[in-house]
Amino acid sequence: MSLPLIRKPFIVQGLAFTIAVFMMNNAQAASEQEQIQQLRDEVKELRALLEQYVPQSKQKNNVPQYDTQRSTTVASVSTQNISTNTQQAAQKSPLSFNSASGTQVQLYGFLRGDASYQAKGGDAIFNRINKVDLEGNEKNSDRFYSTATVTRLGLDFKAPIQEADVGGKLEVDFRGGSSNDTIRIRHAYMTLNNWLFGQTTSTFLATDLQPEMIDFNSPLGGGTYRTPMVRYSGKFNPDTSYMLALEKGNDDNRAPALTSKLKYDFDDGKGTASARVLVTEARSRASYDKNNNQLTADDAGLGWGIAVGSKYKFTDSLQAMIDYSHVKGDSKFLLYTNSAFNVNPNNFELNLNEFDALTVGTTYQVSPKLRSTLAYGAMFAKDNNQFAQQAFADTTQNKTLQQGWWNIMYSPVTPITFGLEYIYGERKTFNGLKGKDNRVGAMARYNF
């Protein structure tokens, strides 16, 4: 075979291979050009969006406050803030969850341990100022107590219902039963818009005006009574709110107690004040007295109460509070009071107890981690009425109760608080006998 004939096929194949490579290069170049063009188009679209939104955000100072579009556009510009907020929303608290019905549930509470050394006082770890041993008959002196039964668990509920504010609360601790080691319901209620149905703190009370106290049974002169009720709440204006409620009183009563509260916030939130009213029934049901072989008649009287109080924050570190109540014919709503009445043995009429109650205190924030409270509480029963005359020999009834306390609270980190408290108190019966309360208490608490 001649050389030209041998070279001809190689030349043709080489040309074909060269053309193929050239075409592939062109195709790849075309593909890269398309990708570059696509990226350019996307950059133009992004630039157009920025040009559309940025000028509006620059003009935000000239837009009226009621312009809702400004809020939207300003929020759109800050991509860094949007990213941060999105990450925070995605990190949902493990103590929050949704129920099968879609209700939002928030778990809260604390683990708490208490200890107390009692030089003189009552027969339990917490406040018993109205029952402390009388002088000459002291049985509960020089004692040490400890407990973890005040540990608390709670659930807040909120239902996603349009045009209705629906929610509820369930809160328990372990202070139930005679041994104080079983579950006790503290709060259990549902809310519908301005209405509340269930058990919670009485409307006649103002726990927000009470000085801070480590003792779990709360201070003398105030109250924490939680009772079943139906309550309506509303506002006259942003600073003035009101509540009206029908609440369960004594078991023998034929009608619920009527309570109301008017609350006013003033001086840009530095101060708050409230006025409260209570109307209830004091009733003695018919019963047979075996000792005297007599049937006591069914009788009733009108119990009532009024209360006023205020709290004011003088500086960022110092605040003070005071609360005063005057009550007649009731022993349910305020702590450590006498019986609501006693029965006249001659005509079986009710002698209603009447008393004044007071709390006053001040709290100083020493540092962000340390605060201290100094406070005083008292109860003064009227001693010139028929109730006092008949209770003269009854050492369970008191003419006066007084109690002072000082505590310090230390929070090394946010969820943990340690507390130390000294309490001194006295009680005096209608016949002049006295008893003393002298205790030191400590507390450790972890909030969650």
Tab-separated table of N, CA, C and O in Angstrom, residues 220-313:
chain	number	residue	atom	x	y	z
A	220	LEU	N	-47.594	38.014	108.777
A	220	LEU	CA	-48.725	38.484	109.573
A	220	LEU	C	-49.212	39.816	109.003
A	220	LEU	O	-48.419	40.665	108.621
A	221	GLY	N	-50.535	40.003	108.972
A	221	GLY	CA	-51.120	41.251	108.494
A	221	GLY	C	-51.603	41.196	107.069
A	221	GLY	O	-52.287	42.109	106.607
A	222	GLY	N	-51.263	40.118	106.344
A	222	GLY	CA	-51.722	39.963	104.964
A	222	GLY	C	-52.458	38.656	104.790
A	222	GLY	O	-52.921	38.040	105.755
A	223	GLY	N	-52.567	38.212	103.547
A	223	GLY	CA	-53.280	36.969	103.276
A	223	GLY	C	-52.882	36.378	101.939
A	223	GLY	O	-52.388	37.080	101.052
A	224	THR	N	-53.101	35.064	101.833
A	224	THR	CA	-52.832	34.349	100.581
A	224	THR	C	-53.976	33.394	100.251
A	224	THR	O	-53.804	32.492	99.443
A	225	TYR	N	-55.129	33.580	100.850
A	225	TYR	CA	-56.225	32.624	100.745
A	225	TYR	C	-56.645	32.426	99.286
A	225	TYR	O	-56.965	33.383	98.583
A	226	ARG	N	-56.622	31.165	98.851
A	226	ARG	CA	-57.043	30.799	97.494
A	226	ARG	C	-58.377	30.063	97.590
A	226	ARG	O	-58.510	29.107	98.355
A	227	THR	N	-59.336	30.503	96.796
A	227	THR	CA	-60.698	29.996	96.928
A	227	THR	C	-61.373	29.903	95.566
A	227	THR	O	-61.041	30.665	94.649
A	228	PRO	N	-62.329	28.982	95.383
A	228	PRO	CA	-63.096	28.936	94.129
A	228	PRO	C	-63.883	30.225	93.925
A	228	PRO	O	-64.430	30.785	94.887
A	229	MET	N	-63.955	30.668	92.673
A	229	MET	CA	-64.617	31.944	92.401
A	229	MET	C	-65.028	32.054	90.941
A	229	MET	O	-64.590	31.286	90.080
A	230	VAL	N	-65.851	33.059	90.698
A	230	VAL	CA	-66.130	33.559	89.358
A	230	VAL	C	-65.790	35.043	89.386
A	230	VAL	O	-66.311	35.791	90.217
A	231	ARG	N	-64.887	35.466	88.502
A	231	ARG	CA	-64.393	36.844	88.579
A	231	ARG	C	-64.401	37.508	87.210
A	231	ARG	O	-64.084	36.881	86.202
A	232	TYR	N	-64.732	38.775	87.218
A	232	TYR	CA	-64.682	39.595	86.002
A	232	TYR	C	-63.672	40.714	86.212
A	232	TYR	O	-63.688	41.402	87.237
A	233	SER	N	-62.788	40.916	85.238
A	233	SER	CA	-61.759	41.951	85.315
A	233	SER	C	-61.881	42.890	84.125
A	233	SER	O	-62.268	42.473	83.028
A	234	GLY	N	-61.527	44.121	84.349
A	234	GLY	CA	-61.561	45.101	83.264
A	234	GLY	C	-60.684	46.293	83.585
A	234	GLY	O	-60.044	46.361	84.644
A	235	LYS	N	-60.656	47.253	82.659
A	235	LYS	CA	-59.843	48.453	82.823
A	235	LYS	C	-60.656	49.700	82.490
A	235	LYS	O	-61.396	49.727	81.505
A	236	PHE	N	-60.510	50.724	83.325
A	236	PHE	CA	-61.076	52.031	83.012
A	236	PHE	C	-60.157	52.787	82.054
A	236	PHE	O	-60.628	53.534	81.198
A	237	ASN	N	-58.863	52.595	82.231
A	237	ASN	CA	-57.847	53.191	81.366
A	237	ASN	C	-56.571	52.367	81.536
A	237	ASN	O	-56.538	51.437	82.352
A	238	PRO	N	-55.497	52.675	80.800
A	238	PRO	CA	-54.284	51.847	80.905
A	238	PRO	C	-53.699	51.742	82.311
A	238	PRO	O	-53.005	50.771	82.617
A	239	ASP	N	-53.992	52.724	83.184
A	239	ASP	CA	-53.406	52.720	84.525
A	239	ASP	C	-54.361	52.241	85.614
A	239	ASP	O	-53.926	51.988	86.746
A	240	THR	N	-55.642	52.131	85.324
A	240	THR	CA	-56.638	51.810	86.339
A	240	THR	C	-57.427	50.579	85.933
A	240	THR	O	-58.056	50.554	84.874
A	241	SER	N	-57.374	49.549	86.772
A	241	SER	CA	-58.091	48.299	86.506
A	241	SER	C	-58.999	47.966	87.683
A	241	SER	O	-58.844	48.500	88.790
A	242	TYR	N	-59.931	47.065	87.448
A	242	TYR	CA	-60.872	46.672	88.505
A	242	TYR	C	-61.193	45.190	88.386
A	242	TYR	O	-61.027	44.566	87.335
A	243	MET	N	-61.673	44.609	89.491
A	243	MET	CA	-62.099	43.213	89.543
A	243	MET	C	-63.349	43.107	90.399
A	243	MET	O	-63.455	43.768	91.445
A	244	LEU	N	-64.281	42.258	89.979
A	244	LEU	CA	-65.476	41.927	90.748
A	244	LEU	C	-65.596	40.417	90.788
A	244	LEU	O	-65.456	39.756	89.748
A	245	ALA	N	-65.861	39.854	91.977
A	245	ALA	CA	-65.860	38.395	92.083
A	245	ALA	C	-66.887	37.910	93.095
A	245	ALA	O	-67.212	38.606	94.068
A	246	LEU	N	-67.384	36.708	92.843
A	246	LEU	CA	-68.156	35.931	93.815
A	246	LEU	C	-67.274	34.767	94.231
A	246	LEU	O	-66.891	33.940	93.400
A	247	GLU	N	-66.956	34.688	95.531
A	247	GLU	CA	-66.003	33.706	96.019
A	247	GLU	C	-66.603	32.863	97.134
A	247	GLU	O	-67.482	33.309	97.869
A	248	LYS	N	-66.087	31.646	97.245
A	248	LYS	CA	-66.523	30.752	98.312
A	248	LYS	C	-65.957	31.238	99.647
A	248	LYS	O	-64.766	31.467	99.784
A	249	GLY	N	-66.817	31.372	100.638
A	249	GLY	CA	-66.385	31.730	101.977
A	249	GLY	C	-66.392	30.507	102.873
A	249	GLY	O	-65.882	29.444	102.520
A	250	ASN	N	-66.982	30.631	104.048
A	250	ASN	CA	-67.101	29.500	104.955
A	250	ASN	C	-68.093	28.477	104.427
A	250	ASN	O	-69.037	28.811	103.700
A	251	ASP	N	-67.889	27.214	104.810
A	251	ASP	CA	-68.740	26.136	104.301
A	251	ASP	C	-70.195	26.298	104.724
A	251	ASP	O	-71.096	25.852	104.020
A	252	ASP	N	-70.436	26.921	105.879
A	252	ASP	CA	-71.810	27.054	106.372
A	252	ASP	C	-72.575	28.202	105.719
A	252	ASP	O	-73.791	28.319	105.902
A	253	ASN	N	-71.877	29.035	104.975
A	253	ASN	CA	-72.548	30.190	104.374
A	253	ASN	C	-73.552	29.769	103.314
A	253	ASN	O	-73.346	28.800	102.584
A	254	ARG	N	-74.630	30.525	103.210
A	254	ARG	CA	-75.666	30.242	102.222
A	254	ARG	C	-75.439	30.974	100.908
A	254	ARG	O	-76.111	30.694	99.913
A	255	ALA	N	-74.513	31.888	100.892
A	255	ALA	CA	-74.238	32.661	99.674
A	255	ALA	C	-72.739	32.891	99.566
A	255	ALA	O	-72.019	32.905	100.579
A	256	PRO	N	-72.234	33.072	98.357
A	256	PRO	CA	-70.795	33.352	98.193
A	256	PRO	C	-70.448	34.739	98.701
A	256	PRO	O	-71.299	35.615	98.852
A	257	ALA	N	-69.169	34.932	98.969
A	257	ALA	CA	-68.670	36.245	99.372
A	257	ALA	C	-68.525	37.123	98.135
A	257	ALA	O	-68.162	36.658	97.051
A	258	LEU	N	-68.807	38.392	98.297
A	258	LEU	CA	-68.639	39.381	97.228
A	258	LEU	C	-67.357	40.151	97.498
A	258	LEU	O	-67.181	40.722	98.577
A	259	THR	N	-66.448	40.159	96.534
A	259	THR	CA	-65.189	40.878	96.674
A	259	THR	C	-64.971	41.779	95.471
A	259	THR	O	-65.451	41.487	94.365
A	260	SER	N	-64.228	42.841	95.674
A	260	SER	CA	-63.902	43.752	94.577
A	260	SER	C	-62.552	44.406	94.850
A	260	SER	O	-62.120	44.522	96.000
A	261	LYS	N	-61.917	44.825	93.770
A	261	LYS	CA	-60.605	45.479	93.871
A	261	LYS	C	-60.492	46.553	92.801
A	261	LYS	O	-60.875	46.343	91.654
A	262	LEU	N	-59.949	47.697	93.202
A	262	LEU	CA	-59.622	48.780	92.283
A	262	LEU	C	-58.129	49.027	92.397
A	262	LEU	O	-57.617	49.305	93.489
A	263	LYS	N	-57.404	48.924	91.283
A	263	LYS	CA	-55.950	49.041	91.287
A	263	LYS	C	-55.523	50.174	90.373
A	263	LYS	O	-56.025	50.310	89.256
A	264	TYR	N	-54.553	50.960	90.852
A	264	TYR	CA	-54.083	52.129	90.105
A	264	TYR	C	-52.563	52.129	90.075
A	264	TYR	O	-51.896	52.061	91.120
A	265	ASP	N	-51.980	52.194	88.882
A	265	ASP	CA	-50.536	52.320	88.689
A	265	ASP	C	-50.207	53.778	88.380
A	265	ASP	O	-50.893	54.407	87.567
A	266	PHE	N	-49.160	54.296	88.999
A	266	PHE	CA	-48.857	55.718	88.835
A	266	PHE	C	-47.356	55.952	88.724
A	266	PHE	O	-46.550	55.047	88.984
A	267	ASP	N	-47.010	57.165	88.346
A	267	ASP	CA	-45.622	57.616	88.215
A	267	ASP	C	-44.820	56.690	87.301
A	267	ASP	O	-43.742	56.213	87.670
A	268	ASP	N	-45.377	56.461	86.119
A	268	ASP	CA	-44.697	55.652	85.093
A	268	ASP	C	-44.309	54.262	85.593
A	268	ASP	O	-43.221	53.747	85.305
A	269	GLY	N	-45.203	53.669	86.368
A	269	GLY	CA	-44.971	52.310	86.837
A	269	GLY	C	-44.149	52.193	88.101
A	269	GLY	O	-43.948	51.077	88.598
A	270	LYS	N	-43.680	53.301	88.663
A	270	LYS	CA	-42.902	53.228	89.898
A	270	LYS	C	-43.771	52.869	91.095
A	270	LYS	O	-43.277	52.286	92.068
A	271	GLY	N	-45.030	53.210	91.040
A	271	GLY	CA	-45.909	52.960	92.172
A	271	GLY	C	-47.194	52.278	91.775
A	271	GLY	O	-47.630	52.355	90.619
A	272	THR	N	-47.792	51.584	92.719
A	272	THR	CA	-49.100	50.973	92.518
A	272	THR	C	-49.874	51.045	93.822
A	272	THR	O	-49.286	51.009	94.913
A	273	ALA	N	-51.183	51.162	93.726
A	273	ALA	CA	-52.045	51.239	94.901
A	273	ALA	C	-53.327	50.487	94.608
A	273	ALA	O	-53.740	50.356	93.448
A	274	SER	N	-53.959	49.986	95.664
A	274	SER	CA	-55.212	49.259	95.476
A	274	SER	C	-56.139	49.498	96.656
A	274	SER	O	-55.681	49.737	97.787
A	275	ALA	N	-57.436	49.412	96.378
A	275	ALA	CA	-58.476	49.475	97.401
A	275	ALA	C	-59.386	48.274	97.186
A	275	ALA	O	-59.751	47.963	96.050
A	276	ARG	N	-59.742	47.583	98.275
A	276	ARG	CA	-60.520	46.347	98.173
A	276	ARG	C	-61.688	46.358	99.148
A	276	ARG	O	-61.625	47.012	100.198
A	277	VAL	N	-62.724	45.585	98.781
A	277	VAL	CA	-63.937	45.484	99.601
A	277	VAL	C	-64.354	44.029	99.685
A	277	VAL	O	-64.270	43.289	98.693
A	278	LEU	N	-64.828	43.625	100.862
A	278	LEU	CA	-65.327	42.270	101.108
A	278	LEU	C	-66.683	42.340	101.787
A	278	LEU	O	-66.863	43.099	102.750
A	279	VAL	N	-67.629	41.555	101.290
A	279	VAL	CA	-68.931	41.381	101.937
A	279	VAL	C	-69.205	39.887	101.989
A	279	VAL	O	-69.213	39.216	100.952
A	280	THR	N	-69.432	39.353	103.187
A	280	THR	CA	-69.634	37.917	103.343
A	280	THR	C	-70.629	37.647	104.464
A	280	THR	O	-71.042	38.568	105.197
A	281	GLU	N	-71.003	36.396	104.614
A	281	GLU	CA	-71.940	35.992	105.653
A	281	GLU	C	-71.196	35.288	106.774
A	281	GLU	O	-70.301	34.473	106.528
A	282	ALA	N	-71.543	35.616	108.011
A	282	ALA	CA	-71.055	34.884	109.175
A	282	ALA	C	-72.244	34.106	109.724
A	282	ALA	O	-73.222	34.703	110.195
A	283	ARG	N	-72.169	32.787	109.672
A	283	ARG	CA	-73.337	31.974	110.002
A	283	ARG	C	-72.971	30.831	110.946
A	283	ARG	O	-71.957	30.160	110.757
A	284	SER	N	-73.812	30.631	111.944
A	284	SER	CA	-73.691	29.497	112.850
A	284	SER	C	-74.894	28.585	112.623
A	284	SER	O	-76.043	29.001	112.812
A	285	ARG	N	-74.619	27.359	112.224
A	285	ARG	CA	-75.704	26.426	111.950
A	285	ARG	C	-76.212	25.813	113.247
A	285	ARG	O	-75.489	25.695	114.239
A	286	ALA	N	-77.477	25.382	113.235
A	286	ALA	CA	-78.085	24.762	114.408
A	286	ALA	C	-77.338	23.496	114.787
A	286	ALA	O	-77.007	22.674	113.936
A	287	SER	N	-77.028	23.348	116.072
A	287	SER	CA	-76.339	22.159	116.554
A	287	SER	C	-76.758	21.860	117.988
A	287	SER	O	-77.279	22.732	118.701
A	288	TYR	N	-76.518	20.636	118.385
A	288	TYR	CA	-76.934	20.197	119.718
A	288	TYR	C	-75.738	20.202	120.660
A	288	TYR	O	-74.696	19.603	120.377
A	289	ASP	N	-75.870	20.919	121.764
A	289	ASP	CA	-74.832	21.005	122.784
A	289	ASP	C	-75.099	19.932	123.834
A	289	ASP	O	-76.009	20.053	124.657
A	290	LYS	N	-74.304	18.854	123.818
A	290	LYS	CA	-74.527	17.737	124.734
A	290	LYS	C	-74.239	18.132	126.179
A	290	LYS	O	-74.877	17.618	127.107
A	291	ASN	N	-73.292	18.988	126.406
A	291	ASN	CA	-72.926	19.367	127.774
A	291	ASN	C	-74.061	20.091	128.482
A	291	ASN	O	-74.328	19.849	129.665
A	292	ASN	N	-74.715	20.994	127.766
A	292	ASN	CA	-75.807	21.772	128.358
A	292	ASN	C	-77.185	21.252	127.973
A	292	ASN	O	-78.199	21.836	128.375
A	293	ASN	N	-77.179	20.173	127.174
A	293	ASN	CA	-78.452	19.589	126.726
A	293	ASN	C	-79.335	20.655	126.070
A	293	ASN	O	-80.517	20.801	126.375
A	294	GLN	N	-78.712	21.437	125.143
A	294	GLN	CA	-79.431	22.518	124.485
A	294	GLN	C	-79.201	22.468	122.974
A	294	GLN	O	-78.182	21.966	122.499
A	295	LEU	N	-80.173	22.990	122.258
A	295	LEU	CA	-80.068	23.125	120.812
A	295	LEU	C	-79.758	24.576	120.483
A	295	LEU	O	-80.564	25.469	120.778
A	296	THR	N	-78.591	24.816	119.942
A	296	THR	CA	-78.232	26.191	119.572
A	296	THR	C	-78.925	26.573	118.274
A	296	THR	O	-78.970	25.796	117.319
A	297	ALA	N	-79.461	27.755	118.235
A	297	ALA	CA	-80.251	28.191	117.091
A	297	ALA	C	-79.357	28.571	115.918
A	297	ALA	O	-78.200	28.940	116.086
A	298	ASP	N	-79.930	28.480	114.737
A	298	ASP	CA	-79.246	28.896	113.510
A	298	ASP	C	-79.297	30.417	113.434
A	298	ASP	O	-80.372	31.017	113.449
A	299	ASP	N	-78.141	31.053	113.357
A	299	ASP	CA	-78.096	32.508	113.321
A	299	ASP	C	-77.028	32.942	112.335
A	299	ASP	O	-76.102	32.189	112.016
A	300	ALA	N	-77.141	34.156	111.847
A	300	ALA	CA	-76.199	34.668	110.859
A	300	ALA	C	-76.013	36.166	111.062
A	300	ALA	O	-76.866	36.857	111.630
A	301	GLY	N	-74.873	36.656	110.622
A	301	GLY	CA	-74.584	38.071	110.663
A	301	GLY	C	-73.872	38.494	109.392
A	301	GLY	O	-73.447	37.657	108.582
A	302	LEU	N	-73.722	39.783	109.210
A	302	LEU	CA	-73.072	40.321	108.018
A	302	LEU	C	-71.605	40.583	108.312
A	302	LEU	O	-71.257	41.401	109.169
A	303	GLY	N	-70.741	39.874	107.605
A	303	GLY	CA	-69.320	40.141	107.710
A	303	GLY	C	-68.868	41.042	106.575
A	303	GLY	O	-69.401	40.983	105.464
A	304	TRP	N	-67.855	41.861	106.850
A	304	TRP	CA	-67.400	42.784	105.824
A	304	TRP	C	-65.935	43.167	106.091
A	304	TRP	O	-65.395	42.941	107.173
A	305	GLY	N	-65.326	43.750	105.080
A	305	GLY	CA	-63.964	44.205	105.226
A	305	GLY	C	-63.603	45.240	104.182
A	305	GLY	O	-64.165	45.255	103.072
A	306	ILE	N	-62.675	46.109	104.524
A	306	ILE	CA	-62.130	47.087	103.588
A	306	ILE	C	-60.605	47.042	103.711
A	306	ILE	O	-60.060	46.716	104.778
A	307	ALA	N	-59.911	47.360	102.640
A	307	ALA	CA	-58.456	47.313	102.653
A	307	ALA	C	-57.899	48.314	101.644
A	307	ALA	O	-58.488	48.517	100.572
A	308	VAL	N	-56.767	48.906	102.004
A	308	VAL	CA	-56.059	49.814	101.109
A	308	VAL	C	-54.566	49.550	101.261
A	308	VAL	O	-54.088	49.162	102.342
A	309	GLY	N	-53.833	49.742	100.192
A	309	GLY	CA	-52.396	49.536	100.254
A	309	GLY	C	-51.681	50.157	99.079
A	309	GLY	O	-52.310	50.512	98.060
A	310	SER	N	-50.363	50.283	99.210
A	310	SER	CA	-49.584	50.897	98.141
A	310	SER	C	-48.141	50.400	98.206
A	310	SER	O	-47.646	49.981	99.257
A	311	LYS	N	-47.465	50.471	97.068
A	311	LYS	CA	-46.048	50.143	96.953
A	311	LYS	C	-45.414	51.175	96.024
A	311	LYS	O	-45.992	51.523	94.993
A	312	TYR	N	-44.214	51.635	96.391
A	312	TYR	CA	-43.563	52.665	95.575
A	312	TYR	C	-42.066	52.393	95.506
A	312	TYR	O	-41.426	52.056	96.510
A	313	LYS	N	-41.501	52.545	94.308
A	313	LYS	CA	-40.079	52.357	94.073
A	313	LYS	C	-39.427	53.737	94.030
A	313	LYS	O	-39.526	54.475	93.040
